mmCIF file of C-alpha atoms in Angstrom:
data_model
loop_
_atom_site.group_PDB
_atom_site.id
_atom_site.type_symbol
_atom_site.label_atom_id
_atom_site.label_comp_id
_atom_site.label_asym_id
_atom_site.label_seq_id
_atom_site.Cartn_x
_atom_site.Cartn_y
_atom_site.Cartn_z
ATOM 1 C CA GLN A 1 0.036 -0.001 -0.035
ATOM 2 C CA TRP A 2 2.713 2.396 0.962
ATOM 3 C CA ALA A 3 4.932 1.717 -2.098
ATOM 4 C CA ALA A 4 1.735 2.595 -4.363
ATOM 5 C CA ARG A 5 0.874 5.616 -2.211
ATOM 6 C CA ILE A 6 4.563 7.144 -2.586
ATOM 7 C CA SER A 7 4.667 6.234 -6.318
ATOM 8 C CA ASN A 8 1.251 7.987 -6.934
ATOM 9 C CA ALA A 9 2.380 11.135 -4.784
ATOM 10 C CA LEU A 10 5.412 11.508 -6.910
ATOM 11 C CA GLU A 11 3.230 11.087 -10.213
ATOM 12 C CA GLU A 12 0.513 13.485 -9.042
ATOM 13 C CA GLY A 13 2.864 16.167 -7.634
ATOM 14 C CA ARG A 14 2.155 15.756 -3.916
ATOM 15 C CA PHE A 15 5.621 16.137 -2.730
ATOM 16 C CA GLU A 16 6.650 19.634 -1.537
ATOM 17 C CA LEU A 17 9.804 21.182 -0.347
ATOM 18 C CA PHE A 18 10.376 23.192 2.690
ATOM 19 C CA ARG A 19 13.611 24.884 3.844
ATOM 20 C CA GLN A 20 14.963 25.506 7.504
ATOM 21 C CA THR A 21 17.498 27.976 8.230
ATOM 22 C CA ILE A 22 21.045 26.815 9.524
ATOM 23 C CA GLN A 23 22.161 29.794 11.764
ATOM 24 C CA PRO A 24 25.938 30.646 12.382
ATOM 25 C CA LEU A 25 26.739 30.666 16.138
ATOM 26 C CA GLN A 26 30.315 31.998 16.207
ATOM 27 C CA PRO A 27 31.671 35.215 14.575
ATOM 28 C CA GLY A 28 33.409 34.921 11.230
ATOM 29 C CA LEU A 29 31.162 32.350 9.784
ATOM 30 C CA ASP A 30 29.300 32.841 6.392
ATOM 31 C CA THR A 31 26.750 35.554 6.427
ATOM 32 C CA GLY A 32 24.503 34.344 3.319
ATOM 33 C CA ALA A 33 21.343 32.167 3.553
ATOM 34 C CA HIS A 34 22.205 28.746 4.740
ATOM 35 C CA TYR A 35 19.463 26.242 5.005
ATOM 36 C CA GLU A 36 18.450 22.618 4.750
ATOM 37 C CA LEU A 37 15.640 21.401 2.409
ATOM 38 C CA LEU A 38 13.146 19.259 4.000
ATOM 39 C CA LEU A 39 10.754 16.928 2.036
ATOM 40 C CA ARG A 40 6.929 16.686 2.798
ATOM 41 C CA MET A 41 4.310 14.516 1.281
ATOM 42 C CA ARG A 42 0.570 15.229 0.968
ATOM 43 C CA ASP A 43 -1.915 12.298 1.123
ATOM 44 C CA GLU A 44 -4.846 11.937 -1.184
ATOM 45 C CA ASN A 45 -6.966 14.570 0.875
ATOM 46 C CA GLY A 46 -4.015 17.017 0.878
ATOM 47 C CA ALA A 47 -3.127 16.535 4.527
ATOM 48 C CA LEU A 48 0.658 16.367 5.306
ATOM 49 C CA VAL A 49 1.971 12.945 6.204
ATOM 50 C CA SER A 50 4.614 12.357 8.856
ATOM 51 C CA PRO A 51 8.034 12.235 7.251
ATOM 52 C CA GLU A 52 9.171 9.357 9.471
ATOM 53 C CA LEU A 53 6.235 7.246 7.888
ATOM 54 C CA PHE A 54 6.719 7.829 4.229
ATOM 55 C CA ILE A 55 10.631 7.958 4.545
ATOM 56 C CA ALA A 56 10.725 4.773 6.317
ATOM 57 C CA ALA A 57 8.381 3.148 3.817
ATOM 58 C CA ALA A 58 10.360 4.463 0.823
ATOM 59 C CA GLU A 59 13.605 3.044 2.120
ATOM 60 C CA ARG A 60 11.835 -0.238 2.658
ATOM 61 C CA TYR A 61 10.543 -0.434 -0.870
ATOM 62 C CA GLY A 62 13.706 0.930 -2.622
ATOM 63 C CA LEU A 63 12.040 4.224 -3.658
ATOM 64 C CA THR A 64 14.363 6.694 -2.074
ATOM 65 C CA PRO A 65 16.486 7.110 -5.315
ATOM 66 C CA ALA A 66 13.407 8.295 -7.181
ATOM 67 C CA ILE A 67 12.483 10.512 -4.537
ATOM 68 C CA ASP A 68 16.210 11.925 -4.245
ATOM 69 C CA ARG A 69 16.142 12.444 -8.030
ATOM 70 C CA TRP A 70 12.826 14.473 -7.807
ATOM 71 C CA VAL A 71 14.310 16.557 -4.703
ATOM 72 C CA ILE A 72 17.445 17.593 -6.683
ATOM 73 C CA GLY A 73 15.505 18.470 -9.898
ATOM 74 C CA GLN A 74 13.060 20.418 -8.196
ATOM 75 C CA ALA A 75 15.726 22.247 -5.954
ATOM 76 C CA PHE A 76 17.925 23.111 -8.800
ATOM 77 C CA ARG A 77 14.919 24.284 -10.845
ATOM 78 C CA TRP A 78 13.887 26.485 -8.099
ATOM 79 C CA LEU A 79 17.335 28.029 -7.665
ATOM 80 C CA VAL A 80 17.719 28.660 -11.388
ATOM 81 C CA SER A 81 14.315 30.344 -11.543
ATOM 82 C CA GLU A 82 14.947 32.531 -8.347
ATOM 83 C CA ALA A 83 17.843 34.952 -9.168
ATOM 84 C CA ASP A 84 17.427 36.739 -5.706
ATOM 85 C CA GLU A 85 17.790 33.531 -3.739
ATOM 86 C CA ARG A 86 20.954 32.579 -5.765
ATOM 87 C CA GLU A 87 22.486 35.901 -4.834
ATOM 88 C CA ARG A 88 21.596 35.400 -1.118
ATOM 89 C CA LEU A 89 22.652 31.818 -0.950
ATOM 90 C CA ALA A 90 25.679 30.604 0.903
ATOM 91 C CA LEU A 91 24.615 26.936 1.251
ATOM 92 C CA CYS A 92 21.640 24.689 0.498
ATOM 93 C CA SER A 93 21.625 21.246 2.165
ATOM 94 C CA ILE A 94 19.990 18.318 0.317
ATOM 95 C CA ASN A 95 19.687 14.962 2.034
ATOM 96 C CA LEU A 96 20.546 11.782 0.148
ATOM 97 C CA SER A 97 19.683 8.256 1.026
ATOM 98 C CA GLY A 98 22.038 5.297 1.342
ATOM 99 C CA GLN A 99 20.181 3.618 -1.368
ATOM 100 C CA SER A 100 21.130 6.502 -3.943
ATOM 101 C CA LEU A 101 24.732 6.321 -2.918
ATOM 102 C CA ALA A 102 24.598 2.640 -4.006
ATOM 103 C CA ASP A 103 22.844 3.244 -7.250
ATOM 104 C CA GLU A 104 25.415 3.390 -9.895
ATOM 105 C CA LYS A 105 23.314 5.661 -12.149
ATOM 106 C CA PHE A 106 22.727 8.356 -9.335
ATOM 107 C CA LEU A 107 26.001 10.088 -9.508
ATOM 108 C CA PRO A 108 25.848 10.624 -13.465
ATOM 109 C CA PHE A 109 22.364 11.998 -12.847
ATOM 110 C CA VAL A 110 23.736 14.469 -10.209
ATOM 111 C CA ILE A 111 26.462 15.648 -12.437
ATOM 112 C CA GLU A 112 24.219 16.014 -15.267
ATOM 113 C CA GLN A 113 21.740 18.210 -13.413
ATOM 114 C CA PHE A 114 24.735 20.530 -12.539
ATOM 115 C CA GLN A 115 25.629 20.705 -16.090
ATOM 116 C CA LYS A 116 22.102 21.548 -17.182
ATOM 117 C CA SER A 117 21.321 23.939 -14.481
ATOM 118 C CA GLY A 118 24.728 25.807 -14.420
ATOM 119 C CA LEU A 119 24.586 26.099 -10.673
ATOM 120 C CA ASN A 120 27.751 26.597 -8.897
ATOM 121 C CA GLY A 121 28.645 23.223 -6.946
ATOM 122 C CA ALA A 122 30.044 25.301 -4.015
ATOM 123 C CA CYS A 123 26.505 26.424 -2.986
ATOM 124 C CA ILE A 124 25.274 22.953 -2.466
ATOM 125 C CA CYS A 125 25.852 20.624 0.481
ATOM 126 C CA PHE A 126 24.687 16.942 0.419
ATOM 127 C CA GLU A 127 23.791 15.415 3.790
ATOM 128 C CA ILE A 128 24.388 11.690 4.193
ATOM 129 C CA THR A 129 23.547 9.877 7.467
ATOM 130 C CA GLU A 130 26.302 8.418 9.468
ATOM 131 C CA THR A 131 24.725 4.893 9.219
ATOM 132 C CA ALA A 132 24.457 5.115 5.323
ATOM 133 C CA ALA A 133 27.837 6.435 5.025
ATOM 134 C CA ILE A 134 29.326 3.601 7.026
ATOM 135 C CA ALA A 135 27.173 0.893 5.261
ATOM 136 C CA SER A 136 28.236 1.926 1.857
ATOM 137 C CA TYR A 137 31.578 3.368 2.921
ATOM 138 C CA SER A 138 33.475 2.907 -0.504
ATOM 139 C CA GLN A 139 30.586 4.105 -2.682
ATOM 140 C CA ALA A 140 30.012 7.096 -0.272
ATOM 141 C CA ASN A 141 33.762 7.941 -0.599
ATOM 142 C CA ARG A 142 33.642 7.756 -4.335
ATOM 143 C CA PHE A 143 30.465 9.825 -4.694
ATOM 144 C CA ILE A 144 31.975 12.539 -2.196
ATOM 145 C CA HIS A 145 35.227 12.708 -4.077
ATOM 146 C CA ALA A 146 33.611 13.153 -7.390
ATOM 147 C CA LEU A 147 31.309 15.922 -6.355
ATOM 148 C CA LYS A 148 33.971 17.668 -4.247
ATOM 149 C CA GLU A 149 35.792 18.059 -7.668
ATOM 150 C CA ILE A 150 32.951 20.503 -8.800
ATOM 151 C CA GLY A 151 32.902 22.270 -5.475
ATOM 152 C CA CYS A 152 30.079 20.508 -3.419
ATOM 153 C CA LYS A 153 30.181 20.337 0.335
ATOM 154 C CA PHE A 154 29.153 17.272 2.320
ATOM 155 C CA ALA A 155 27.683 16.831 5.798
ATOM 156 C CA LEU A 156 27.552 13.806 8.069
ATOM 157 C CA ASP A 157 24.043 13.731 9.375
ATOM 158 C CA ASP A 158 22.852 12.295 12.595
ATOM 159 C CA PHE A 159 26.332 12.087 14.036
ATOM 160 C CA GLY A 160 26.903 10.321 17.247
ATOM 161 C CA THR A 161 24.178 7.659 16.852
ATOM 162 C CA GLY A 162 26.676 5.018 16.007
ATOM 163 C CA LEU A 163 29.761 5.707 17.837
ATOM 164 C CA SER A 164 31.940 3.227 15.599
ATOM 165 C CA SER A 165 32.122 6.354 13.216
ATOM 166 C CA PHE A 166 34.705 8.288 15.479
ATOM 167 C CA GLY A 167 37.244 6.064 13.798
ATOM 168 C CA TYR A 168 35.947 6.696 10.286
ATOM 169 C CA LEU A 169 36.094 10.625 10.763
ATOM 170 C CA LYS A 170 39.876 10.905 10.247
ATOM 171 C CA HIS A 171 39.486 9.377 6.659
ATOM 172 C CA PHE A 172 35.921 10.619 5.760
ATOM 173 C CA PRO A 173 36.087 13.843 3.419
ATOM 174 C CA VAL A 174 33.121 15.723 4.830
ATOM 175 C CA ASP A 175 32.950 19.365 5.550
ATOM 176 C CA PHE A 176 30.337 19.460 8.401
ATOM 177 C CA LEU A 177 29.155 17.290 11.025
ATOM 178 C CA LYS A 178 25.682 17.406 12.159
ATOM 179 C CA ILE A 179 25.285 16.591 15.911
ATOM 180 C CA ASP A 180 22.288 14.220 16.348
ATOM 181 C CA GLY A 181 19.311 15.984 17.941
ATOM 182 C CA SER A 182 18.682 13.320 20.520
ATOM 183 C CA PHE A 183 21.858 14.640 22.406
ATOM 184 C CA VAL A 184 21.190 18.314 21.775
ATOM 185 C CA LYS A 185 17.550 18.594 23.037
ATOM 186 C CA GLU A 186 18.403 17.377 26.496
ATOM 187 C CA ILE A 187 21.694 19.435 26.893
ATOM 188 C CA LEU A 188 20.337 21.860 29.557
ATOM 189 C CA HIS A 189 19.279 19.177 31.933
ATOM 190 C CA ASP A 190 21.511 16.023 31.002
ATOM 191 C CA PRO A 191 25.273 16.243 31.833
ATOM 192 C CA ILE A 192 26.021 13.243 29.558
ATOM 193 C CA ASP A 193 24.204 14.701 26.622
ATOM 194 C CA ARG A 194 26.087 17.919 27.293
ATOM 195 C CA GLU A 195 29.408 15.905 27.321
ATOM 196 C CA MET A 196 28.485 14.178 24.083
ATOM 197 C CA VAL A 197 27.809 17.451 22.274
ATOM 198 C CA ARG A 198 31.152 18.902 23.586
ATOM 199 C CA SER A 199 33.087 15.882 22.443
ATOM 200 C CA ILE A 200 31.491 15.500 19.159
ATOM 201 C CA ASN A 201 32.213 19.263 18.576
ATOM 202 C CA GLU A 202 35.847 18.953 19.670
ATOM 203 C CA ILE A 203 36.650 15.788 17.615
ATOM 204 C CA GLY A 204 34.770 17.567 14.655
ATOM 205 C CA HIS A 205 37.070 20.518 15.102
ATOM 206 C CA LEU A 206 40.130 18.458 15.374
ATOM 207 C CA THR A 207 39.315 16.643 12.082
ATOM 208 C CA GLY A 208 38.958 20.159 10.512
ATOM 209 C CA LYS A 209 35.098 19.959 10.165
ATOM 210 C CA GLN A 210 32.412 22.560 11.215
ATOM 211 C CA THR A 211 29.617 21.344 13.369
ATOM 212 C CA ILE A 212 25.882 21.893 13.217
ATOM 213 C CA ALA A 213 23.605 21.087 16.121
ATOM 214 C CA GLU A 214 20.142 19.766 15.248
ATOM 215 C CA PHE A 215 16.997 20.234 17.467
ATOM 216 C CA ALA A 216 18.119 23.599 18.774
ATOM 217 C CA GLU A 217 14.538 24.061 20.127
ATOM 218 C CA ASN A 218 14.871 27.183 22.112
ATOM 219 C CA ALA A 219 17.167 30.319 22.905
ATOM 220 C CA GLU A 220 18.704 28.576 26.259
ATOM 221 C CA ILE A 221 19.982 25.583 24.116
ATOM 222 C CA ILE A 222 21.331 27.981 21.291
ATOM 223 C CA THR A 223 23.231 30.015 24.104
ATOM 224 C CA MET A 224 24.724 26.618 25.356
ATOM 225 C CA LEU A 225 25.607 25.487 22.266
ATOM 226 C CA ARG A 226 27.331 28.850 21.416
ATOM 227 C CA GLY A 227 29.362 28.513 24.560
ATOM 228 C CA ILE A 228 30.307 24.848 23.900
ATOM 229 C CA GLY A 229 31.719 26.261 20.558
ATOM 230 C CA VAL A 230 29.418 24.492 18.287
ATOM 231 C CA ASP A 231 29.532 26.421 14.770
ATOM 232 C CA TYR A 232 25.790 26.416 13.575
ATOM 233 C CA ALA A 233 22.533 25.520 15.096
ATOM 234 C CA GLN A 234 19.294 24.402 13.379
ATOM 235 C CA GLY A 235 15.829 23.616 14.969
ATOM 236 C CA TYR A 236 12.554 25.445 15.889
ATOM 237 C CA GLY A 237 14.609 27.845 18.159
ATOM 238 C CA VAL A 238 16.164 29.114 15.110
ATOM 239 C CA SER A 239 13.369 28.874 12.485
ATOM 240 C CA GLU A 240 10.395 26.730 11.575
ATOM 241 C CA PRO A 241 10.571 24.970 8.136
ATOM 242 C CA LYS A 242 9.015 27.240 5.564
ATOM 243 C CA ARG A 243 7.417 26.032 2.248
ATOM 244 C CA LEU A 244 9.390 26.972 -0.876
ATOM 245 C CA LEU A 245 7.153 29.759 -2.270
ATOM 246 C CA GLN A 246 7.414 28.841 -5.962
ATOM 247 C CA ALA A 247 6.083 25.470 -7.066
ATOM 248 C CA VAL A 248 8.214 24.363 -10.042
ATOM 249 C CA ALA A 249 6.415 22.397 -12.737
#
């Protein structure tokens, strides 16, 4: 049922893109617009479906590469059509699934989208979850190296959920570590979570990466993250996700 619902939503244009601001916390960081694109799906009656539901189903039925292609196509067309947005843009983050990394046709598709659109690779950051990166380590490495050639940035998402990954960090050529929100949301009250965030931030900086804390839900959390030395914050304390204003055909 889910496989059919997702395929129908793609065909009927019931997916939408939202963006959520990523705010610099330290002096001297880029001042342009920096945001992550978030995918939303509407059901047959127009109501929003929880992303956890449809993304888990898409992964189970191997539909994420088709969704990732749609997101990249839409995002690039939107940026090409909106000159003002391109002028302001420092970095636009786009999530990729592990299945896309393992799909041999996906990398050529992404390179072709850059060539067709004429977009500068330096303004796009691809986010790959830590678990997907480790599961398809050699493919992820090849993908990252190929797109870094055209200037793209990379973020390791949900970092800290699989602690085997600390060893990979020395060799993994990503630009950002996104500290998993499960640690961030309790840092005001839980000293262990606070030390996890501090440790991930320090190791990220030691390996030459910038850090982004997810689930920065209020001003107090943002103040603590700034004090710890985290580079960027993302969450409802910074900004709610906003729908991309122009729907692209």
